[in-house]
Coordinates of C-alpha atoms in Angstrom, one line a residue:
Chain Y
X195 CA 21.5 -21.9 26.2
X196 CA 23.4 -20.7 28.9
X197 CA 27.4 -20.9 29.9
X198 CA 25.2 -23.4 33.6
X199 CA 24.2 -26.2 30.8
X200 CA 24.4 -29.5 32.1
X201 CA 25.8 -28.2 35.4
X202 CA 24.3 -29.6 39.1
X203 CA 24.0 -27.6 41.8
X204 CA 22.6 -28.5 45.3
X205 CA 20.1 -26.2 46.9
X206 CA 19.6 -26.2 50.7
X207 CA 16.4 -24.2 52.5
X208 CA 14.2 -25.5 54.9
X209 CA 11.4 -22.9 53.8
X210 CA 9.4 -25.3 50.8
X211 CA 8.4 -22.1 48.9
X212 CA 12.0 -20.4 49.2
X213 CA 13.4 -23.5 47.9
X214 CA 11.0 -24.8 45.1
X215 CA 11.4 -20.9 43.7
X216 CA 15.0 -21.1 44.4
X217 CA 14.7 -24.9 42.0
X218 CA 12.7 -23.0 39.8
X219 CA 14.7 -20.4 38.9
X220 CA 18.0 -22.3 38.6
X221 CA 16.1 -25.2 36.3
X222 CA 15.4 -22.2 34.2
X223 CA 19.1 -21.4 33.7
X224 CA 19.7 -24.4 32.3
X225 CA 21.3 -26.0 36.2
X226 CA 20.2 -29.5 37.2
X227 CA 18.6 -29.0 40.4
X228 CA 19.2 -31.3 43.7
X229 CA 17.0 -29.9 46.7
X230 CA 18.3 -30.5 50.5
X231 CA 15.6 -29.7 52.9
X232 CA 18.1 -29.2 56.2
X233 CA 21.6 -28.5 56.8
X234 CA 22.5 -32.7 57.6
X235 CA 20.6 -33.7 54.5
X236 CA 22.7 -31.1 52.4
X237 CA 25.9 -32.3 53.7
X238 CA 25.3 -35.9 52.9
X239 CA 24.7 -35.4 49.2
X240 CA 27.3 -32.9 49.0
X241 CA 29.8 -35.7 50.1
X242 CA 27.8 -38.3 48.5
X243 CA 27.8 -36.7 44.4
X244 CA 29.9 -34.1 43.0
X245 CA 27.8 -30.4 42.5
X246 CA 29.4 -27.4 40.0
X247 CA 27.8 -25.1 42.7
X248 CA 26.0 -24.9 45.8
X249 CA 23.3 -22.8 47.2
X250 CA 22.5 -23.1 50.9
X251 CA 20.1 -21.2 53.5
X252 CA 21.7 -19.7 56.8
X253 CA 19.3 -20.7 59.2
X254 CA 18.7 -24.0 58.9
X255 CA 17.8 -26.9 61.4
X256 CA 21.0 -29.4 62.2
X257 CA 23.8 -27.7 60.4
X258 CA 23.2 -23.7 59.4
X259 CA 24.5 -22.9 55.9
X260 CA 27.7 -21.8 57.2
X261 CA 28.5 -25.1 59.1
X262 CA 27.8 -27.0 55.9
X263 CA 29.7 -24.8 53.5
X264 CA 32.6 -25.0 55.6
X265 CA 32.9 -28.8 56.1
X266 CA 32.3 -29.2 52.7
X267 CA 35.1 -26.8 51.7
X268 CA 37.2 -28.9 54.5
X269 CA 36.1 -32.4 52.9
X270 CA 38.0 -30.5 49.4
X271 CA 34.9 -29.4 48.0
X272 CA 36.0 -26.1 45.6
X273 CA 33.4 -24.8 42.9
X274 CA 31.0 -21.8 43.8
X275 CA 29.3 -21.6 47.3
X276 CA 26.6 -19.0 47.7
X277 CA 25.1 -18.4 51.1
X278 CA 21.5 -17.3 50.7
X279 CA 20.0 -15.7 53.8
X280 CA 17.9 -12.9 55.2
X281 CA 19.3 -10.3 57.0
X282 CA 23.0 -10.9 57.7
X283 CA 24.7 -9.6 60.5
X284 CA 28.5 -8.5 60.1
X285 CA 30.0 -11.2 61.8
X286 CA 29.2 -14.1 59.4
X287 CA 29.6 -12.0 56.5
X288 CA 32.8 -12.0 57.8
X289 CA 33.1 -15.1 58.7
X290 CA 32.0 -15.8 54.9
X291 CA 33.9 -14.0 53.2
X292 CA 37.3 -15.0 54.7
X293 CA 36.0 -18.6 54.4
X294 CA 35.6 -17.0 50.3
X295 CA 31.9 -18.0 50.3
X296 CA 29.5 -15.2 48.4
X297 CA 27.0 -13.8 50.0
X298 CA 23.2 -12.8 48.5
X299 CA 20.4 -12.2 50.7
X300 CA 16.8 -13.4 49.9
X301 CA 15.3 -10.1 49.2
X302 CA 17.8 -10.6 46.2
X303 CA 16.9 -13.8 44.4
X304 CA 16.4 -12.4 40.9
X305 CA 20.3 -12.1 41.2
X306 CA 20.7 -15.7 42.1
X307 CA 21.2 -17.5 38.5
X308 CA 23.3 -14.6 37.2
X309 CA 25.7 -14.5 40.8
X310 CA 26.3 -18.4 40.3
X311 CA 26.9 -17.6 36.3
X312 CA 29.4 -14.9 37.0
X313 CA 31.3 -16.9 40.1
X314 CA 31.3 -20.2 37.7
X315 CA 33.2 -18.8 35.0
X316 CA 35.2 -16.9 36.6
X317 CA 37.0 -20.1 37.8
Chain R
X189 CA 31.0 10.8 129.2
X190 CA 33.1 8.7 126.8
X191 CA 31.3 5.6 127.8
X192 CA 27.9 7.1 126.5
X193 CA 29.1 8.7 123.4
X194 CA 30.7 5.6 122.7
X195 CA 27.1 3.6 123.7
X196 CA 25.2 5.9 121.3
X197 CA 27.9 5.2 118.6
X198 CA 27.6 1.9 118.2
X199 CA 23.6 1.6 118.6
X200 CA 23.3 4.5 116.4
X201 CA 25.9 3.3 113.9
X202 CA 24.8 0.0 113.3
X203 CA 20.8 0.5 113.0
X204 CA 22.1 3.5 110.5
X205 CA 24.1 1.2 108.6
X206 CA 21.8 -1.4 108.4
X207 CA 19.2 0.8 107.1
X208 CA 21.4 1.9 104.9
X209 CA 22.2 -1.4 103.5
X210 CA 18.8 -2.6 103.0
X211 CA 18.3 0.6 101.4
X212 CA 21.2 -0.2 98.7
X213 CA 20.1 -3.8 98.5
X214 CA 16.5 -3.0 97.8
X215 CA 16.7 -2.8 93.8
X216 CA 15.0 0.6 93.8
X217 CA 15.7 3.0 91.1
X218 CA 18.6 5.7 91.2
X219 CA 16.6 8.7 92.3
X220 CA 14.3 6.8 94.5
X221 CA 17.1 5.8 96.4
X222 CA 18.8 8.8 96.9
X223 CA 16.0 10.0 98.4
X224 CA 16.0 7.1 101.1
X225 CA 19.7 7.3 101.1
X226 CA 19.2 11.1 102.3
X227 CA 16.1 10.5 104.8
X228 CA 18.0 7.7 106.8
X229 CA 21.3 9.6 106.9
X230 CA 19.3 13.0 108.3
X231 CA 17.1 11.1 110.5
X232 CA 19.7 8.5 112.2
X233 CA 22.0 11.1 112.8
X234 CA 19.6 13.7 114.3
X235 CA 19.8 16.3 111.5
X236 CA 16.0 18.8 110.3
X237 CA 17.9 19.3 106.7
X238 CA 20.1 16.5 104.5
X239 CA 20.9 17.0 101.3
X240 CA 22.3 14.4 98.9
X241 CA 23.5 15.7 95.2
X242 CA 25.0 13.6 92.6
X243 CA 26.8 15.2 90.1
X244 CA 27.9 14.3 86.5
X245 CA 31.6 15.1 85.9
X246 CA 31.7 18.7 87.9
X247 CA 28.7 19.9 85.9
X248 CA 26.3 20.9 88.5
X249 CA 23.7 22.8 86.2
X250 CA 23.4 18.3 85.8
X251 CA 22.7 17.1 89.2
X252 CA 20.8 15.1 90.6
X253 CA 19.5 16.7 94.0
X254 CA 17.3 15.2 96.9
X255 CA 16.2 17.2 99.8
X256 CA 14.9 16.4 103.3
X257 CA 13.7 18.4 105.4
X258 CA 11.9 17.9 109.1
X259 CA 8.9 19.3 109.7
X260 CA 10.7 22.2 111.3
X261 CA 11.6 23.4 107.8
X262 CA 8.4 22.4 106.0
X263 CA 7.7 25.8 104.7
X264 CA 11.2 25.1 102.8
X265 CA 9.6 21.7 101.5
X266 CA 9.5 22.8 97.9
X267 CA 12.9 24.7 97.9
X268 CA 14.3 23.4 94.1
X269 CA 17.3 25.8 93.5
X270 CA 19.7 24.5 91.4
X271 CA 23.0 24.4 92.9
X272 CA 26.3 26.3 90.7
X273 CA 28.7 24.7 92.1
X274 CA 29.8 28.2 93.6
X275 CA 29.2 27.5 97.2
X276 CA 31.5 25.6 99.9
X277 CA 30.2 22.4 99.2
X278 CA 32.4 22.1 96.1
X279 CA 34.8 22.1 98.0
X280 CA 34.1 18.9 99.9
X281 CA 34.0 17.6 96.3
X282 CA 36.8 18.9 95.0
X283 CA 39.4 17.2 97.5
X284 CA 37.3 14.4 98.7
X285 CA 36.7 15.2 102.1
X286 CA 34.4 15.3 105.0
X287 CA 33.9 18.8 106.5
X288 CA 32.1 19.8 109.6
X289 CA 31.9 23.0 110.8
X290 CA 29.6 25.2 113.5
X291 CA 27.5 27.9 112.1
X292 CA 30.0 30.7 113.1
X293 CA 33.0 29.1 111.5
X294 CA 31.0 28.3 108.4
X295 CA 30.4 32.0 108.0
X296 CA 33.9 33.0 109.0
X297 CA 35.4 29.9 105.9
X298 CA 37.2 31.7 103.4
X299 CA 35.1 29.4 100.5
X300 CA 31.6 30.9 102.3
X301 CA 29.7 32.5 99.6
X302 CA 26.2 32.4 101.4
X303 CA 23.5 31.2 99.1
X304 CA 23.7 33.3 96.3
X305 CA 21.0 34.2 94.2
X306 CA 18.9 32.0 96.4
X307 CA 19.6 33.9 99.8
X308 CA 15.9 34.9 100.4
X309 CA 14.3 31.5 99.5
X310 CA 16.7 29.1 100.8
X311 CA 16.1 27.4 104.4
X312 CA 18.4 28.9 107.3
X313 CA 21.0 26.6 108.9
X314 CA 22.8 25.9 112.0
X315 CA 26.0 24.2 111.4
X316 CA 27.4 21.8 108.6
X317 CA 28.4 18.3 108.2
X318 CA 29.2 17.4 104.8
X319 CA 31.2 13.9 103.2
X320 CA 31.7 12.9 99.8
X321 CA 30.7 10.0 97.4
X322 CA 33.7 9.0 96.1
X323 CA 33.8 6.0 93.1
X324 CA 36.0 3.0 93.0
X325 CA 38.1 5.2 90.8
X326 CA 38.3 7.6 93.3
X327 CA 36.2 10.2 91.6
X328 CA 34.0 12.4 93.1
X329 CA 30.2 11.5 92.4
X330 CA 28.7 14.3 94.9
X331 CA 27.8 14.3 98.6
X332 CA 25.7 14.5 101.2
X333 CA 24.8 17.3 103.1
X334 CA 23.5 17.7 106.6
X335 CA 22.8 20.9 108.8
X336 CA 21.1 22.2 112.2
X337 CA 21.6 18.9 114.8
X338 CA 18.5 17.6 116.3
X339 CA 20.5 18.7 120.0
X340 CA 24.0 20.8 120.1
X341 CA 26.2 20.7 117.2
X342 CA 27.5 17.7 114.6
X343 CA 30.4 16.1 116.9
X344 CA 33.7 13.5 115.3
X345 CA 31.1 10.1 115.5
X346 CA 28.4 12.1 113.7
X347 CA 31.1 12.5 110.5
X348 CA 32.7 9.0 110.9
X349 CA 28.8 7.7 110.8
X350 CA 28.2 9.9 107.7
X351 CA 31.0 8.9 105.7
X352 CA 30.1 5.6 106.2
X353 CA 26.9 5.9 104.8
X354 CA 27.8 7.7 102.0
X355 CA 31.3 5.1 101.2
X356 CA 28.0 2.5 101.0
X357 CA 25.7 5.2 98.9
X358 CA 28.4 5.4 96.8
X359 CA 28.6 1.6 96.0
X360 CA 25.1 1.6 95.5
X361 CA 24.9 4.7 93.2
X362 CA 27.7 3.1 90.8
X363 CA 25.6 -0.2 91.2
X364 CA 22.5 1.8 90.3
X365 CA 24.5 3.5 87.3
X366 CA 25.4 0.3 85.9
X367 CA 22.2 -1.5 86.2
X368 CA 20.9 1.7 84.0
X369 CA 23.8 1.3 81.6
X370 CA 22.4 -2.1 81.1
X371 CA 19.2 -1.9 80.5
X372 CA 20.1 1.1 77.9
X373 CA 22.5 -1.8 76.4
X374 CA 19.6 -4.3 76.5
X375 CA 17.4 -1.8 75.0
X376 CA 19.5 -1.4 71.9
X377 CA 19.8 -4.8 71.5
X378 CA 16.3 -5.5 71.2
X379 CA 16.1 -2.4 68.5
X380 CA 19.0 -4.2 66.6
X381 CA 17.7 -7.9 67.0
X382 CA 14.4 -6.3 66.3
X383 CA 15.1 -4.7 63.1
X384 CA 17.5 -7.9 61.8
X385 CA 14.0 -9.5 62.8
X386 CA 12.0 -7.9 60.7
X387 CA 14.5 -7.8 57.8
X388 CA 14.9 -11.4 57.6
X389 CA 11.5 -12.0 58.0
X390 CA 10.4 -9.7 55.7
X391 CA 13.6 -11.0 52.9
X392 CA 12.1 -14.6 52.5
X393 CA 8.4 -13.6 50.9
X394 CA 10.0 -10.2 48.9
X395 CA 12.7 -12.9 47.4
X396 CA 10.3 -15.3 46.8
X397 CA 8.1 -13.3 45.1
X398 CA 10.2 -11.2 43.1
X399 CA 12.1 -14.8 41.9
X400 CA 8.7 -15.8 40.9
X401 CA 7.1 -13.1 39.6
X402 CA 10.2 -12.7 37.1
X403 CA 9.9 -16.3 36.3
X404 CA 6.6 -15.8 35.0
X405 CA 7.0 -12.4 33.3
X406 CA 10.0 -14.0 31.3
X407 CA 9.4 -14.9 27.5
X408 CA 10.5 -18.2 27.9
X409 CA 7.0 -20.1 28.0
X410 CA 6.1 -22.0 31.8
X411 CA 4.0 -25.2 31.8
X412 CA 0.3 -24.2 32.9
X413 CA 1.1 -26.8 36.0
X414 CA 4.0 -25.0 37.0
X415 CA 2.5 -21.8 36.6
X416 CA 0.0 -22.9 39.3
X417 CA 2.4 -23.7 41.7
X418 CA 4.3 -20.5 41.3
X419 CA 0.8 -18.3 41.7
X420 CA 0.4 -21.0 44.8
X421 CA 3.4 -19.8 46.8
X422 CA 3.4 -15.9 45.6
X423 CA 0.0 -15.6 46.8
X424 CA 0.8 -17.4 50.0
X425 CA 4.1 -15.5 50.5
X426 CA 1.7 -12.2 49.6
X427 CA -0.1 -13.4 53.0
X428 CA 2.9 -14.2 55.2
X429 CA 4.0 -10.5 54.0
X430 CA 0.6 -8.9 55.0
X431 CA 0.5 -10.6 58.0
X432 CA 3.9 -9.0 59.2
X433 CA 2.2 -5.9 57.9
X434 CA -0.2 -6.3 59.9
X435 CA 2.3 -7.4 63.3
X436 CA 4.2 -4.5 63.1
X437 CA 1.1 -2.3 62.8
X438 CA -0.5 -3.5 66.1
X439 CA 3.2 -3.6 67.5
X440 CA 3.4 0.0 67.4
X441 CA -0.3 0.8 68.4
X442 CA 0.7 -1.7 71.6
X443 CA 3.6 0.2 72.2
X444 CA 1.7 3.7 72.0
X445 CA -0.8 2.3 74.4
X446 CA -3.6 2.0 71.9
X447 CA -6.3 -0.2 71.7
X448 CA -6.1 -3.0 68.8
X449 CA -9.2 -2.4 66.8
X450 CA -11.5 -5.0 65.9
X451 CA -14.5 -5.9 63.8
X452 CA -16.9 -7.9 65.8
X453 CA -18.4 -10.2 63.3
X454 CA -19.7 -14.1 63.7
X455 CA -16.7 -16.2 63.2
X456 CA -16.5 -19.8 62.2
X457 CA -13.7 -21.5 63.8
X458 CA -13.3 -24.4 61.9
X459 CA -13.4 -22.9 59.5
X460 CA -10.9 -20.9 60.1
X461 CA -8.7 -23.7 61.3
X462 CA -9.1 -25.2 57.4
X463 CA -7.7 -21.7 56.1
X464 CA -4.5 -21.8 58.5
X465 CA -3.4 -25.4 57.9
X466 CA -3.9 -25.3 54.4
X467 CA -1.1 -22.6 54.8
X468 CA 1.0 -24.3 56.6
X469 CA -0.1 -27.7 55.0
X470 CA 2.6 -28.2 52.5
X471 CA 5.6 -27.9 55.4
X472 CA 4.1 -30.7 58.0
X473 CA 1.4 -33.2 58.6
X474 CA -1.3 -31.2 60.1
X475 CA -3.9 -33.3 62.4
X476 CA -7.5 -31.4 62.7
X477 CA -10.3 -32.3 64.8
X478 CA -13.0 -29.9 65.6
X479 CA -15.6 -30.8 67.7
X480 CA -19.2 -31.0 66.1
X481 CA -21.2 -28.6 66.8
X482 CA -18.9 -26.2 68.0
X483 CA -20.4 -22.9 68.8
X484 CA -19.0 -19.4 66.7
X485 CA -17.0 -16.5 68.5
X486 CA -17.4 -13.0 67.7
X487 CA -14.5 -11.5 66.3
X488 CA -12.7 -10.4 63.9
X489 CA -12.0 -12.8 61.3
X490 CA -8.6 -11.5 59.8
X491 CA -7.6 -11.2 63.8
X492 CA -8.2 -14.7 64.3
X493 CA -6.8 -16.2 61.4
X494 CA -3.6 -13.7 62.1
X495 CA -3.4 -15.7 65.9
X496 CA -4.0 -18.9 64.3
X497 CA -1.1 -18.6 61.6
X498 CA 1.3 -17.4 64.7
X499 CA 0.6 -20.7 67.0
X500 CA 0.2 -22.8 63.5
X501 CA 3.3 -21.2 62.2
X502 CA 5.3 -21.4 65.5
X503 CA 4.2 -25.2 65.5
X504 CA 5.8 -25.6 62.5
X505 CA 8.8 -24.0 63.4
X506 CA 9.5 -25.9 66.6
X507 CA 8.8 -29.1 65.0
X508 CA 9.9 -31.6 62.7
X509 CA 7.1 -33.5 63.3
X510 CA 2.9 -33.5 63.0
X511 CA 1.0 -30.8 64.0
X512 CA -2.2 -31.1 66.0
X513 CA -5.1 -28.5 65.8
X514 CA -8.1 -28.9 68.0
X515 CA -11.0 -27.3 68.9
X516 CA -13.9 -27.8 71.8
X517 CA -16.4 -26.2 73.8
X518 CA -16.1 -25.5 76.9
X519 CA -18.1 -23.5 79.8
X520 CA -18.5 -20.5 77.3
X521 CA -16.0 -20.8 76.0
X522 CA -14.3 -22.1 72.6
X523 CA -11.2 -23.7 73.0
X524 CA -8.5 -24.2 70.1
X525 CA -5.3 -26.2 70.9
X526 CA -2.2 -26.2 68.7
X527 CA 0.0 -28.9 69.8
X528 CA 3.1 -29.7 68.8
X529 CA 5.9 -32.7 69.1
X530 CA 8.6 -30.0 69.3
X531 CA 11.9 -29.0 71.6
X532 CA 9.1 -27.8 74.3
X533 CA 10.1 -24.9 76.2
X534 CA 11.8 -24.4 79.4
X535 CA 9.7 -24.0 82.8
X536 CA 11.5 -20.8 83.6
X537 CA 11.0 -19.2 80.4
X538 CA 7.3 -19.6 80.1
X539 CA 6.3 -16.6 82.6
X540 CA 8.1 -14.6 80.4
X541 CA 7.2 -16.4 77.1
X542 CA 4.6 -13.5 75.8
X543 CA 6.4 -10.2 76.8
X544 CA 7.5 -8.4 73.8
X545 CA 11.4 -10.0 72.5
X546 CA 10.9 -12.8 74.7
X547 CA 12.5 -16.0 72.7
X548 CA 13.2 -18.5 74.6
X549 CA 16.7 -20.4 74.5
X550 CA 15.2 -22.8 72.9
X551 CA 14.6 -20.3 69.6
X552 CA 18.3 -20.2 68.8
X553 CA 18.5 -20.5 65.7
X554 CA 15.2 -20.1 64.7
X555 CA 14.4 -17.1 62.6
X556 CA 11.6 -14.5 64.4
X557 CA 11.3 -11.1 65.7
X558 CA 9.8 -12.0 69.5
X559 CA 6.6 -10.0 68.5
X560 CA 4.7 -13.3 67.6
X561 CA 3.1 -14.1 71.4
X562 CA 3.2 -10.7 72.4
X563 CA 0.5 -9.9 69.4
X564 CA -1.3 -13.1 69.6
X565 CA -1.8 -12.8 73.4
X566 CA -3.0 -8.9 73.2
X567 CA -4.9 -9.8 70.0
X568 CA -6.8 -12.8 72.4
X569 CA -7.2 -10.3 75.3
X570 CA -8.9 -7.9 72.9
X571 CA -10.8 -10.5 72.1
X572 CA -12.3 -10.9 75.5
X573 CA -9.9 -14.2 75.6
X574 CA -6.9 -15.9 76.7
X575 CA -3.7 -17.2 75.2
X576 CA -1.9 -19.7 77.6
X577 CA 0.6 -22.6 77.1
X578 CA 1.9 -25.6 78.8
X579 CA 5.3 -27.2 77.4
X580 CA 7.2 -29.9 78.0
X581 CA 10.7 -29.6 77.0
X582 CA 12.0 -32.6 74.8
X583 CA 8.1 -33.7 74.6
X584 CA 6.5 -30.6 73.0
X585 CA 4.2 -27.8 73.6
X586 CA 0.7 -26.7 73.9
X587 CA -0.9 -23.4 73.1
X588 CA -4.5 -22.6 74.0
X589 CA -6.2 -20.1 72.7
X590 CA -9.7 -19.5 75.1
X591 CA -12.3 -17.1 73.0
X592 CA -15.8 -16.4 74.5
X593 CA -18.2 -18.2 72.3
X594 CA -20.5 -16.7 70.7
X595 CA -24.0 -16.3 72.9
X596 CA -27.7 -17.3 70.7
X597 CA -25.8 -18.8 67.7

């Protein structure tokens, strides 16, 4: 159905609603969905199963999204990252970027599945 | 006659300069003090006119002037004129240095103009003494001016005393300067943090709903049980969005110095406690206990629910763990608690806790715009009310929210 068949990704948000729409939309692309509710939690599964792609909240309790993409990257993790947030500031955008982590910010969530679709193949 | 001059120096000097420092350590605001700075200096040196101007750069349409005059020259009292920069005191701030000079050889000085455009509403004087402020850079900021001695004419201890006084004005201007130069900084920062506030809080329901929305509107056929879930969250991100709506609003009507306006309708607290935490339900356990029998407020009911989801929603936010939502009767009063098992809040930040932008240290982290306690603690005062909170850091907090109760229901 799509080019995501068969492919997990982890999603990290500590706001239910943001992630069971965040689940939603990515079942509906044909991902298989894990669901992290904090930072620590996210990291864990990261290092505990293999993901094609993960999708983590900013602000998060324990570890924020940054912190967890960036030790996951460190521990050799290397398929698509997308940090989901609200308003960004400039510095972790940045920080994100250099780090090659894509940003999308919530107000854009329609964009998520086809962001991950684009970044995945373009591996 | 050396003994005494020396005698009145050295009372005279220190009372002046103490003054002077308490003047410059009292916090007041720039103008305010200039206007002390220029009543101690006349008075402790024995002068009816001082004048203190502060310039910006050597624009002197710009400065900032303070007058004092005894009541000799009260007639002069509200003399405004502008200075140009034209007359002989320019000079003083040109090269940085005291001048002090008798009436006749003030008239006879080359850089004399007289007073100009002003000459038939300015005061007369009788003799000069003038010193600069100067910056730590070494800049000129201005000066002080005095003229017409109390008795006989300005003398070498009279000019030592006032450039003293204005080396320690001068400190305190640049301290004053700064302090406003903060504040403006501060100010801007609360704009930013206040805008990135409302972005991100604003972000999460738009996203939400918008993801959802386009779920459902897509061809590919959603269960009827999912479908329920997704109308479950738009409808209650729809609310979290109306209710920063609604924050804003009264945000701005605070800041304008409007009143809030309410409907005054009965109002059933419990129930409205069983519309919060049913919000809020699906994030923690929520404890409830409302006292039987509680009596009803008068209110507004959108108002109420609105301070309920801010305490509720806070709870939530601070804490991992159960929430606890109470409410009792008490001498007139309805009382509903929101307790949480949360970080708690430090003892020093709690005076502060519902000023506009206060977040404590403890909100690091945490998304918010600081508006939250502000609103809920007007929004309770409009009420006839009360918002207060005790807090315990490590342990948790409490919030009280004190309404009137309703009277004959």
């Amino acid at each position: 159905m799509t080019v995501a068949s068969g492919r997990r990704v982890l999603v990290a948000d500590d706001e239910h609603d943001v992630r069971m729409m965040l689940a939603m939309l990515l079942r509906r692309a044909g991902w298989q969905v894990d669901e992290a509710a904090d930072g620590t939690a996210a990291l864990e599964q990261i290092n505990a199963s293999g993901y094609d792609a993960l999708v983590l909240d900013l602000r998060m309790p324990g570890l924020d999204g940054l912190e967890v993409a960036t030790a996951a990257t460190g521990a050799g993790f290397d398929a698509p990252i997308v940090l989901f947030s609200g308003y960004l500031n400039p510095d972790v955008r940045d920080a994100a970027t250099a780090a090659g982590i894509t940003t999308l910010e919530k107000v854009d969530a329609d964009q998520l599945a086809a962001t991950l679709d684009r970044l995945s193949t373009a591996r | 006659m050396l003994s005494e001059t020396a005698g009145r120096d050295l009372e005279g000097a220190l009372a002046a300069l103490s003054r002077v420092a308490s003047v410059i350590n009292s916090n007041r605001p720039l103008d305010e003090m200039l206007e002390r700075v220029t009543a101690v200096a006349a008075e402790l040196i024995g002068a009816h006119q001082g004048v203190t101007s502060l310039t910006v750069g050597d624009d002197w349409s710009q400065a900032i002037n303070t007058v004092h005059l005894s009541d000799k020259y009260a007639e002069w009292r509200d003399y405004d004129e502008q200075p140009t920069g034209a007359g002989i005191y320019s000079e003083v701030c040109a090269r940085n240095e005291p001048m002090r000079l008798r009436q006749a050889e003030l008239e006879a000085h080359p850089a004399w103009r007289a007073f100009g455009t002003a000459a038939d509403r300015h005061p007369p004087m009788r003799g000069w003494l003038a010193a600069p402020l100067v910056g730590r850079d070494g800049r000129n900021l201005g000066l002080i001016q005095l003229s017409d001695r109390f008795e006989g004419e300005f003398d070498t201890i009279d000019e030592a005393l006032l450039l003293q006084i204005a080396n320690m004005a001068a400190i305190a201007i640049e301290q004053a300067r700064l302090g406003e130069a903060l504040a403006e900084q501060q100010a801007a920062r609360f704009r930013d943090e206040l805008i990135s506030g409302i972005s991100h809080d604003m972000q999460t329901p738009m996203g939400t709903i918008l993801g959802l929305t386009g779920l459902l509107l897509d061809e590919n056929h959603t269960p009827p049980a999912e479908q329920r879930e997704m109308l479950e969250i738009v409808h209650r991100q729809t609310r979290s969005l109306r209710g920063l709506v609604q924050q804003f609003l009264d945000f701005s009507r605070l800041q304008s110095g409007r009143e809030l306006q309410l409907r005054r309708e009965p109002v059933d607290i419990g129930a409205a406690i069983d519309r919060i935490v049913e919000l809020f339900a699906h994030k923690r356990e929520m404890i409830v206990g409302v006292a039987a029998g509680l009596p009803q407020v008068t209110g507004d009911r959108d108002r109420i629910d609105q301070m309920l989801a801010n305490l509720v929603g806070n709870a939530t936010k601070y804490s991992d763990d159960a929430v606890r939502v109470t409410a009792r009767h008490e001498n007139g009063e309805v009382v509903i608690s929101v307790v949480d098992q949360g970080r708690g809040i430090d003892e020093d930040e709690l005076p502060r806790l519902f000023e506009k932008f206060q977040r404590g240290d403890t909100a690091a982290g945490v998304e918010g715009t600081g508006l939250g306690l502000y609103i809920t603690s007007a929004v309770a005062e409009a009420h006839g009310g009360q918002l207060r909170v005790h807090s315990t850091p490590g342990v948790g907090s409490r919030f009280q929210l004190r309404l009137p109760a309703r009277t004959g229901s």
